PDB file of C-alpha atoms and ligand atoms in Angstrom:
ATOM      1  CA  UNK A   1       0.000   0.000   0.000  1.00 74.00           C
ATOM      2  CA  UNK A   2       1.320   3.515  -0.979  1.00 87.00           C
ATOM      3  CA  UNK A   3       2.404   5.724   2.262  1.00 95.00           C
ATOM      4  CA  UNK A   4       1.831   9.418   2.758  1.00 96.00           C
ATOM      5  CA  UNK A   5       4.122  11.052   5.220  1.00 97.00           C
ATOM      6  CA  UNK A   6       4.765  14.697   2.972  1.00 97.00           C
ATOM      7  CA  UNK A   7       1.986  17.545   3.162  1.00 98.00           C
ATOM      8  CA  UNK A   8       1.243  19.640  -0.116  1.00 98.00           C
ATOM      9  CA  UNK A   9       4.250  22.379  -0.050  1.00 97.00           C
ATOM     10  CA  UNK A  10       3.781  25.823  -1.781  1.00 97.00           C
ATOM     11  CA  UNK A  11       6.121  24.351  -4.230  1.00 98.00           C
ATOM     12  CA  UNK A  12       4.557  21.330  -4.708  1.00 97.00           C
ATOM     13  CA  UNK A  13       1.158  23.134  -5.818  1.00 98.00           C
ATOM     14  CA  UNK A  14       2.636  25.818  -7.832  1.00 97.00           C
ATOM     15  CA  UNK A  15       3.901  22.874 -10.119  1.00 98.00           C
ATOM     16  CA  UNK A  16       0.480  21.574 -10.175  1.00 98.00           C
ATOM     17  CA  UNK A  17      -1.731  22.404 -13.165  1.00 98.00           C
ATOM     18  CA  UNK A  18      -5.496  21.829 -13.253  1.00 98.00           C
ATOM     19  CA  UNK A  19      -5.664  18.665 -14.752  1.00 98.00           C
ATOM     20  CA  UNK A  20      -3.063  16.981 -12.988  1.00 98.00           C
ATOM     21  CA  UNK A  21      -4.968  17.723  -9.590  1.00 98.00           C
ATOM     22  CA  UNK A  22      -8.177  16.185 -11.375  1.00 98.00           C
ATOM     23  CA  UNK A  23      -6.007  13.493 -12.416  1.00 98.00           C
ATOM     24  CA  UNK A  24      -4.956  12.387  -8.710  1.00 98.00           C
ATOM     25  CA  UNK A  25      -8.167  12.928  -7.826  1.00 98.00           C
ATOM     26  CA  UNK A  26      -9.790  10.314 -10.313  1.00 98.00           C
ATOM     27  CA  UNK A  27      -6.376   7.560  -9.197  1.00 98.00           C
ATOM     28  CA  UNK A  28      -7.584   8.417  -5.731  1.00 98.00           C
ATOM     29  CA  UNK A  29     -11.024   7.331  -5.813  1.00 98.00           C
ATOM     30  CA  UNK A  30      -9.368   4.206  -7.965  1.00 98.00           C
ATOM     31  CA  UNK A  31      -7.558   3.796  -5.038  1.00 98.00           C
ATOM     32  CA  UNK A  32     -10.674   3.785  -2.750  1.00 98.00           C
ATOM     33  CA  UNK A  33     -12.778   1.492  -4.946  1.00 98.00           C
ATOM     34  CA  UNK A  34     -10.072  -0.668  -4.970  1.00 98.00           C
ATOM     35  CA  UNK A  35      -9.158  -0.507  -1.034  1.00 97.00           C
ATOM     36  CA  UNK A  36      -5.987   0.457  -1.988  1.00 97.00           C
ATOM     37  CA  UNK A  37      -5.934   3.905  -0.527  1.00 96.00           C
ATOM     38  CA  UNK A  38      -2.768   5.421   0.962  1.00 96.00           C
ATOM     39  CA  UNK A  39      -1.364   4.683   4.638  1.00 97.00           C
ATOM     40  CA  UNK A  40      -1.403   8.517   6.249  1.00 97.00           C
ATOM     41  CA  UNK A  41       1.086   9.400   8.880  1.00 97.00           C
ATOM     42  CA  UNK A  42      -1.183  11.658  10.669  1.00 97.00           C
ATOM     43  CA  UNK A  43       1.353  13.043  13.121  1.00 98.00           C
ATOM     44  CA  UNK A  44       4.034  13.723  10.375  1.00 98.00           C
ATOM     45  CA  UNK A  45       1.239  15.868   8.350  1.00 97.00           C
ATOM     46  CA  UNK A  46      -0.088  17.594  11.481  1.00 98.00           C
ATOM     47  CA  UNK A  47       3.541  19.343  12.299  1.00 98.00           C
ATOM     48  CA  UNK A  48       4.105  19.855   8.391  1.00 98.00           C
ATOM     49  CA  UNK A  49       0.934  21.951   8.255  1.00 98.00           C
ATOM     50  CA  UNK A  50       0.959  23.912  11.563  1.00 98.00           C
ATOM     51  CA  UNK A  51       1.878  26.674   9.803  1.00 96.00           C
ATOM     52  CA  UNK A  52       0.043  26.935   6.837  1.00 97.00           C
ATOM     53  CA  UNK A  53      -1.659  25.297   3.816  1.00 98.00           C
ATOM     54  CA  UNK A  54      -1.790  24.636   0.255  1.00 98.00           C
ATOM     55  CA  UNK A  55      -4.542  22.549  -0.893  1.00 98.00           C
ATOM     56  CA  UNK A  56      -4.654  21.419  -4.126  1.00 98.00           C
ATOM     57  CA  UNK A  57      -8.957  22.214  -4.893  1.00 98.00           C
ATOM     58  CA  UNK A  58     -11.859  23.004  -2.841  1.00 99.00           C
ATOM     59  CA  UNK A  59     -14.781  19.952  -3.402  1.00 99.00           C
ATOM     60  CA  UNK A  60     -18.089  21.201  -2.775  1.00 98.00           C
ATOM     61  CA  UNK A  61     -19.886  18.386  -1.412  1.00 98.00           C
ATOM     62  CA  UNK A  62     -23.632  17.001   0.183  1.00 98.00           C
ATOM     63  CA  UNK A  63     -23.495  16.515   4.042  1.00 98.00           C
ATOM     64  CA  UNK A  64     -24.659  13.252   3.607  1.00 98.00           C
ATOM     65  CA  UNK A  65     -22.087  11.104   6.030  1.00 98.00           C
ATOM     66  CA  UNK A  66     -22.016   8.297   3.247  1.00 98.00           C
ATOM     67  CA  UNK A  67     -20.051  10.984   1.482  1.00 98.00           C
ATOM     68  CA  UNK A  68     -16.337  11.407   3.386  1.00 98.00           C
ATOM     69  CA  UNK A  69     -15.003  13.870   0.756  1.00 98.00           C
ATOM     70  CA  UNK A  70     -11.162  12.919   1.551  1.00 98.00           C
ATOM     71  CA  UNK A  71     -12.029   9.587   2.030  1.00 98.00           C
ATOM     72  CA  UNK A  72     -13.475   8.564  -1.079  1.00 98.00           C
ATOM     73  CA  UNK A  73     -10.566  10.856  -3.528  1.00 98.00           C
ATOM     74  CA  UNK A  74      -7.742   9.092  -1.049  1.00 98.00           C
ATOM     75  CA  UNK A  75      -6.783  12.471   0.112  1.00 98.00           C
ATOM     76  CA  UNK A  76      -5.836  13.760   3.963  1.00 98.00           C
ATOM     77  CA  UNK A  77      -4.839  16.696   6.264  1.00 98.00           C
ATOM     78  CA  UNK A  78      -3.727  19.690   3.726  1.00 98.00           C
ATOM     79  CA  UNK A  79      -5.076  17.918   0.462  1.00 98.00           C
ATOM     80  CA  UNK A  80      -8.492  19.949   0.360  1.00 98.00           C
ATOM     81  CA  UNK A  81     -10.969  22.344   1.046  1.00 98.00           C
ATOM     82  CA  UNK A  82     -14.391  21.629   1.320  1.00 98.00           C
ATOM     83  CA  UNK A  83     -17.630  23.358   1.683  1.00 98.00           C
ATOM     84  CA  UNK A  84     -20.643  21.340   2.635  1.00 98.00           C
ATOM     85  CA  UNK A  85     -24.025  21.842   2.330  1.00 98.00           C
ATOM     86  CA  UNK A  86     -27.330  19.729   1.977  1.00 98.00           C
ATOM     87  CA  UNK A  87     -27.773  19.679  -2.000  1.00 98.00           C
ATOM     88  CA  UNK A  88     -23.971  21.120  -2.626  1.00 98.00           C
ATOM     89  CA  UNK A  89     -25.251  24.173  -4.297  1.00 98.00           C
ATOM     90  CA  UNK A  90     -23.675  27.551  -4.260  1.00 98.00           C
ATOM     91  CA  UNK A  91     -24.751  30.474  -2.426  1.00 98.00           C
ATOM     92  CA  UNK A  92     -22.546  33.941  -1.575  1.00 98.00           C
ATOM     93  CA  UNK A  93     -20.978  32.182   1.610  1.00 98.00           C
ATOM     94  CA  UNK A  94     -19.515  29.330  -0.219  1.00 98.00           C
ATOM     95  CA  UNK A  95     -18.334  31.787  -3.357  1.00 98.00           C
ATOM     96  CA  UNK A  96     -16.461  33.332  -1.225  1.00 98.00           C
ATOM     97  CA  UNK A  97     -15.039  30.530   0.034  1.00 98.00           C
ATOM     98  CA  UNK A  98     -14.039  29.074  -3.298  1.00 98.00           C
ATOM     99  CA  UNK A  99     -12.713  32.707  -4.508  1.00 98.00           C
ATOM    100  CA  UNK A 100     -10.755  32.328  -1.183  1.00 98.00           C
ATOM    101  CA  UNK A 101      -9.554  28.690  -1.756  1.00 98.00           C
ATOM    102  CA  UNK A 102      -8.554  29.414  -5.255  1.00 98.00           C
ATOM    103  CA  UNK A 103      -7.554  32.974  -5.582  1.00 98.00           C
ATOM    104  CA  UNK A 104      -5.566  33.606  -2.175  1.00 98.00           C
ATOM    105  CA  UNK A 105      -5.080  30.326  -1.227  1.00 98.00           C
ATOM    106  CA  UNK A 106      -3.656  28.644  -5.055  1.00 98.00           C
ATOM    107  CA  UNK A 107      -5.672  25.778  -5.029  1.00 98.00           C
ATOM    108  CA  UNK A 108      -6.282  24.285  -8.517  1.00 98.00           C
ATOM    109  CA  UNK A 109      -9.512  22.568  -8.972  1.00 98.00           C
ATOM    110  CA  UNK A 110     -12.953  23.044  -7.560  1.00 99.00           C
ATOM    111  CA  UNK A 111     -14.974  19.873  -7.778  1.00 99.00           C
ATOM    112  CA  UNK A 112     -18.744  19.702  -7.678  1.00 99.00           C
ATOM    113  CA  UNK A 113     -19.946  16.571  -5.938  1.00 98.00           C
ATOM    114  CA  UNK A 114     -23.303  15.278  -6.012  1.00 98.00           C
ATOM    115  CA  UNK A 115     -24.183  12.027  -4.865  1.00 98.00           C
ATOM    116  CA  UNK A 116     -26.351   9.153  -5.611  1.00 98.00           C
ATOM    117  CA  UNK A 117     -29.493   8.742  -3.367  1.00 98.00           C
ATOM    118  CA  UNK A 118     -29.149  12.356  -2.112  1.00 98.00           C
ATOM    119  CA  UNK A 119     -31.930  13.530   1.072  1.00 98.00           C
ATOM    120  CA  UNK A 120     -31.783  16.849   0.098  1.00 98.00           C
ATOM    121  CA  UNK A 121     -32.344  16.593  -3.885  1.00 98.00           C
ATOM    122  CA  UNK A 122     -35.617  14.287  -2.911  1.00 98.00           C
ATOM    123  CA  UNK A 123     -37.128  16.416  -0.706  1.00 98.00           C
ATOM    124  CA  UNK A 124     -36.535  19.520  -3.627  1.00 98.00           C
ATOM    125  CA  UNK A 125     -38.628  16.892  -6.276  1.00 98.00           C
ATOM    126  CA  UNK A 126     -41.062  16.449  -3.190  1.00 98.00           C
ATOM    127  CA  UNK A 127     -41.459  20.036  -2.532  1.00 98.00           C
ATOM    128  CA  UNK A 128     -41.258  19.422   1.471  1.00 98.00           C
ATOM    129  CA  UNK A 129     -41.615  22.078   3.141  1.00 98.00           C
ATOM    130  CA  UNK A 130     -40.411  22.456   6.796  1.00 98.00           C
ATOM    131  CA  UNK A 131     -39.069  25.230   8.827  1.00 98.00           C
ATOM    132  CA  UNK A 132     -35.411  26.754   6.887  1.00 98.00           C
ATOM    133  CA  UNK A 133     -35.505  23.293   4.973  1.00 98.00           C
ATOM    134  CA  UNK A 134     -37.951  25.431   2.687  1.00 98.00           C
ATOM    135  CA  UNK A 135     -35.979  28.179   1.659  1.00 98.00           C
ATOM    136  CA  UNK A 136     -32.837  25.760   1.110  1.00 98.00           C
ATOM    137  CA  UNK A 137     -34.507  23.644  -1.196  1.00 98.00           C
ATOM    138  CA  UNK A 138     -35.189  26.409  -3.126  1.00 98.00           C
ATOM    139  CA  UNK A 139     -31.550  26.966  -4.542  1.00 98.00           C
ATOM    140  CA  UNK A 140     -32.554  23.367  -6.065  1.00 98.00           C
ATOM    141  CA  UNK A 141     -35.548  24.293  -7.788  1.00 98.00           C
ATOM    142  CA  UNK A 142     -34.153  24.964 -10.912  1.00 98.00           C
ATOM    143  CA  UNK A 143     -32.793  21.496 -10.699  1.00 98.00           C
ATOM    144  CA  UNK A 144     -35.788  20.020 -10.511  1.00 98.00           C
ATOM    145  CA  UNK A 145     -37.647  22.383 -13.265  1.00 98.00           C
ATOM    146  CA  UNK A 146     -34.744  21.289 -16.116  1.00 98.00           C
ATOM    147  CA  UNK A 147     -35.683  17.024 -14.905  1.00 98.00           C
ATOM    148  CA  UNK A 148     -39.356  17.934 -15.398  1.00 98.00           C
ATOM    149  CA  UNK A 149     -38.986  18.805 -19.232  1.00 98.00           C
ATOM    150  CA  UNK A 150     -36.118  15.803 -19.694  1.00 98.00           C
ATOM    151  CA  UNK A 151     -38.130  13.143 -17.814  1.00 98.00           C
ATOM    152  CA  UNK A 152     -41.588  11.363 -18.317  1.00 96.00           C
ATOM    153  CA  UNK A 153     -43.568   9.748 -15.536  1.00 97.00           C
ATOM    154  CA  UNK A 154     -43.573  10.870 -12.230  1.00 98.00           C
ATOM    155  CA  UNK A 155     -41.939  14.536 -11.085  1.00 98.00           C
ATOM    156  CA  UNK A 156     -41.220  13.241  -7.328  1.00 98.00           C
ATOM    157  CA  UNK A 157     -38.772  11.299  -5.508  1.00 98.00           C
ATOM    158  CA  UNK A 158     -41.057   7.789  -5.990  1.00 98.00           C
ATOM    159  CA  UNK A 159     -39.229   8.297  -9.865  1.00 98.00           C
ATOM    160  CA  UNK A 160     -35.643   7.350  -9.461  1.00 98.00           C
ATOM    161  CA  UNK A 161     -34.477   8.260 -13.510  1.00 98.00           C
ATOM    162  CA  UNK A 162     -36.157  11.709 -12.068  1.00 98.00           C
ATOM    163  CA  UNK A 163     -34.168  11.945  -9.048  1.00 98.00           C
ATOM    164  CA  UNK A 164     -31.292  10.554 -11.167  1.00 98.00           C
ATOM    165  CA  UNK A 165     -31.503  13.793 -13.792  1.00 98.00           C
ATOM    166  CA  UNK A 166     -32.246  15.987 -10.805  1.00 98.00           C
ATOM    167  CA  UNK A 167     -29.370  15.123  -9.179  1.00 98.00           C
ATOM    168  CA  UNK A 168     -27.092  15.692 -11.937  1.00 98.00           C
ATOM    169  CA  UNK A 169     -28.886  19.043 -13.155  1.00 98.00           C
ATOM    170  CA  UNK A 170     -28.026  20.156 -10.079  1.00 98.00           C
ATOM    171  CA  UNK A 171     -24.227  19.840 -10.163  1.00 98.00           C
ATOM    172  CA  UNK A 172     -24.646  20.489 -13.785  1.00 98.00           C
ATOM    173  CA  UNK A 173     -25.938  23.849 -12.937  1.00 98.00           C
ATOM    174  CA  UNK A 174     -24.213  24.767  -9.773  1.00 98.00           C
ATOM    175  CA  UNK A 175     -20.903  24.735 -12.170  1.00 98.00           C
ATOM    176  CA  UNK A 176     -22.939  27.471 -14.802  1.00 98.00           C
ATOM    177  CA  UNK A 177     -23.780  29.615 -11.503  1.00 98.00           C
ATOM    178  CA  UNK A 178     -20.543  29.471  -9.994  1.00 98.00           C
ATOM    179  CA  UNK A 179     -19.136  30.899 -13.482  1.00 98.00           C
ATOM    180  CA  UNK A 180     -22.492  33.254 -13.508  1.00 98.00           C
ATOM    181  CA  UNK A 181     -21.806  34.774 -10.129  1.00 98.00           C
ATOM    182  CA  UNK A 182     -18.142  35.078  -9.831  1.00 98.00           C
ATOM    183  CA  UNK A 183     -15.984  36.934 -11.888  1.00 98.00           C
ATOM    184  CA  UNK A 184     -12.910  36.006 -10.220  1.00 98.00           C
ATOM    185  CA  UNK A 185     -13.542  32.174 -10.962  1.00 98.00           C
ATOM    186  CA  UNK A 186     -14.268  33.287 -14.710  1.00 98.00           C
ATOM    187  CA  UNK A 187     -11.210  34.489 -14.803  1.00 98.00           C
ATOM    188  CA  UNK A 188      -9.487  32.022 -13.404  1.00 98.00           C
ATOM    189  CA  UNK A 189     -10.532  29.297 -15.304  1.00 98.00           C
ATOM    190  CA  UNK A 190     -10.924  31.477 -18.874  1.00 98.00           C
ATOM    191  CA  UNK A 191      -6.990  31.807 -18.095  1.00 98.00           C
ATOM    192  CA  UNK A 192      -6.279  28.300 -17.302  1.00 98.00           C
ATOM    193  CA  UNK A 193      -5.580  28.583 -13.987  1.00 98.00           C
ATOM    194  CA  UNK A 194      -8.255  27.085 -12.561  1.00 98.00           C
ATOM    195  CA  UNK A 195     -10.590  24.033 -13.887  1.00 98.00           C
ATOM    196  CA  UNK A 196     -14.085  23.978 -12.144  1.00 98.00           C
ATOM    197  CA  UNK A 197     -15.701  20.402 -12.876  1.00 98.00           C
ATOM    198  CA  UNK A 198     -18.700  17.876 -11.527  1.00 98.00           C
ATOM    199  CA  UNK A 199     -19.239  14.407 -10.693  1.00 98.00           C
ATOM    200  CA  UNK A 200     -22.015  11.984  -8.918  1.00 98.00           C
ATOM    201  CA  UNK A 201     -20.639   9.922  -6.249  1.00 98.00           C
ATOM    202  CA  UNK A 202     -22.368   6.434  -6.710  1.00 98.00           C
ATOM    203  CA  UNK A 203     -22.859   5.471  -2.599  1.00 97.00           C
ATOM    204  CA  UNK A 204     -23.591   2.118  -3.817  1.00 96.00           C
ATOM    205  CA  UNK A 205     -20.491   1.171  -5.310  1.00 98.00           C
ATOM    206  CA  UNK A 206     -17.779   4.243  -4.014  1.00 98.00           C
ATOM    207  CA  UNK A 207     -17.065   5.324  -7.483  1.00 98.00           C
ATOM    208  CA  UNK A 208     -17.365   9.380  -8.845  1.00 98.00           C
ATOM    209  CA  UNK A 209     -18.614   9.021 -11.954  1.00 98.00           C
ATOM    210  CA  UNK A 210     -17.595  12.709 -13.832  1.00 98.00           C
ATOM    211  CA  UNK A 211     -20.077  14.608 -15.544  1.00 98.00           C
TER     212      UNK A 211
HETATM  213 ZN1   ZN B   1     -27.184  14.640  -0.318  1.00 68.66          ZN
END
């Protein structure tokens, strides 16, 4: 089994381009599916990253705990950022975040993650509403609109193909927004410096499955 005892150095992700940090990422999650993933010296990359860090991208993910964002791309302490929310959409707070992750902090890659069997994009083809649950599911609404022209049969959650499109509408069109509603990120990845892509996490079988 491969060993990890070096955190990411500000040299080691200046070298990094966009692709190659979407290219570990797809070996890593070989690694996973395979049970292969690295052996982590957890106390060697603790005092290496006291100090500071470089990730290489920023995942947005689901909160869903069948979804352990290091985990399942064999990454650990200093690898990532990530910015978790039920449905992984964007809003201002996690824009931010990514401008942060990317723009001050040199990170590479921001990776949409949606995942297969997701709470929070069945309740939005439901249309449950319940206390702030409401408004959230809202920011998947247009999600759910796009399935409804692209899928016959049933518009709720009983309709897996439907929950199936929703689910990758909405990583689908989290990327457009993200490129919408930041200028910085536009920028970033018009210039190369930055690649912002999306995948579906299958929870059945561990693999991401790229969009
Ligand atoms: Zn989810």
């Amino acid at each position: 089994m491969p060993h990890r005892n070096k955190a990411v150095t500000k040299d080691v992700q200046d070298k990094l381009t966009p692709l190659m940090v979407l290219q570990d990422f797809i070996e890593g999650n070989s690694r996973f599916i395979r049970d292969e993933v690295h052996t982590i010296d957890h106390k060697a990359l603790i005092t290496q990253t006291t100090d500071g860090q470089h990730p290489k991208a920023i995942v947005l993910s689901c909160i869903d705990s069948r979804v352990p964002v290091e985990l399942i791309f064999d990454q650990t302490i200093g690898d990532v950022f990530v910015a978790r929310v039920a449905g992984n959409f964007e809003n201002v707070d996690i824009l931010g975040s990514m401008e942060y992750s990317c723009k001050v902090a040199g990170s590479k890659l921001i990776f949409v993650l949606g995942h297969e069997s997701c709470g929070a994009i069945k309740a939005a083809c439901d249309h449950v509403e319940l206390g702030n649950i409401t408004s959230m599911l809202d920011n998947i609404q247009p999600a759910v609109k796009k399935s409804e022209t692209q899928v016959k049969g049933k518009h709720n959650s009983s309709n897996t193909e439907f929950v199936n499109h929703t689910i990758e509408n909405n990583v689908r069109l989290t990327i457009d927004r993200i490129r919408e509603k930041s200028p910085i990120l536009k920028e970033m990845e018009d210039n190369g410096e930055i690649k912002i892509v999306g995948g579906v996490y299958h929870i059945s079988s561990g693999k991401v499955a790229m969009l």
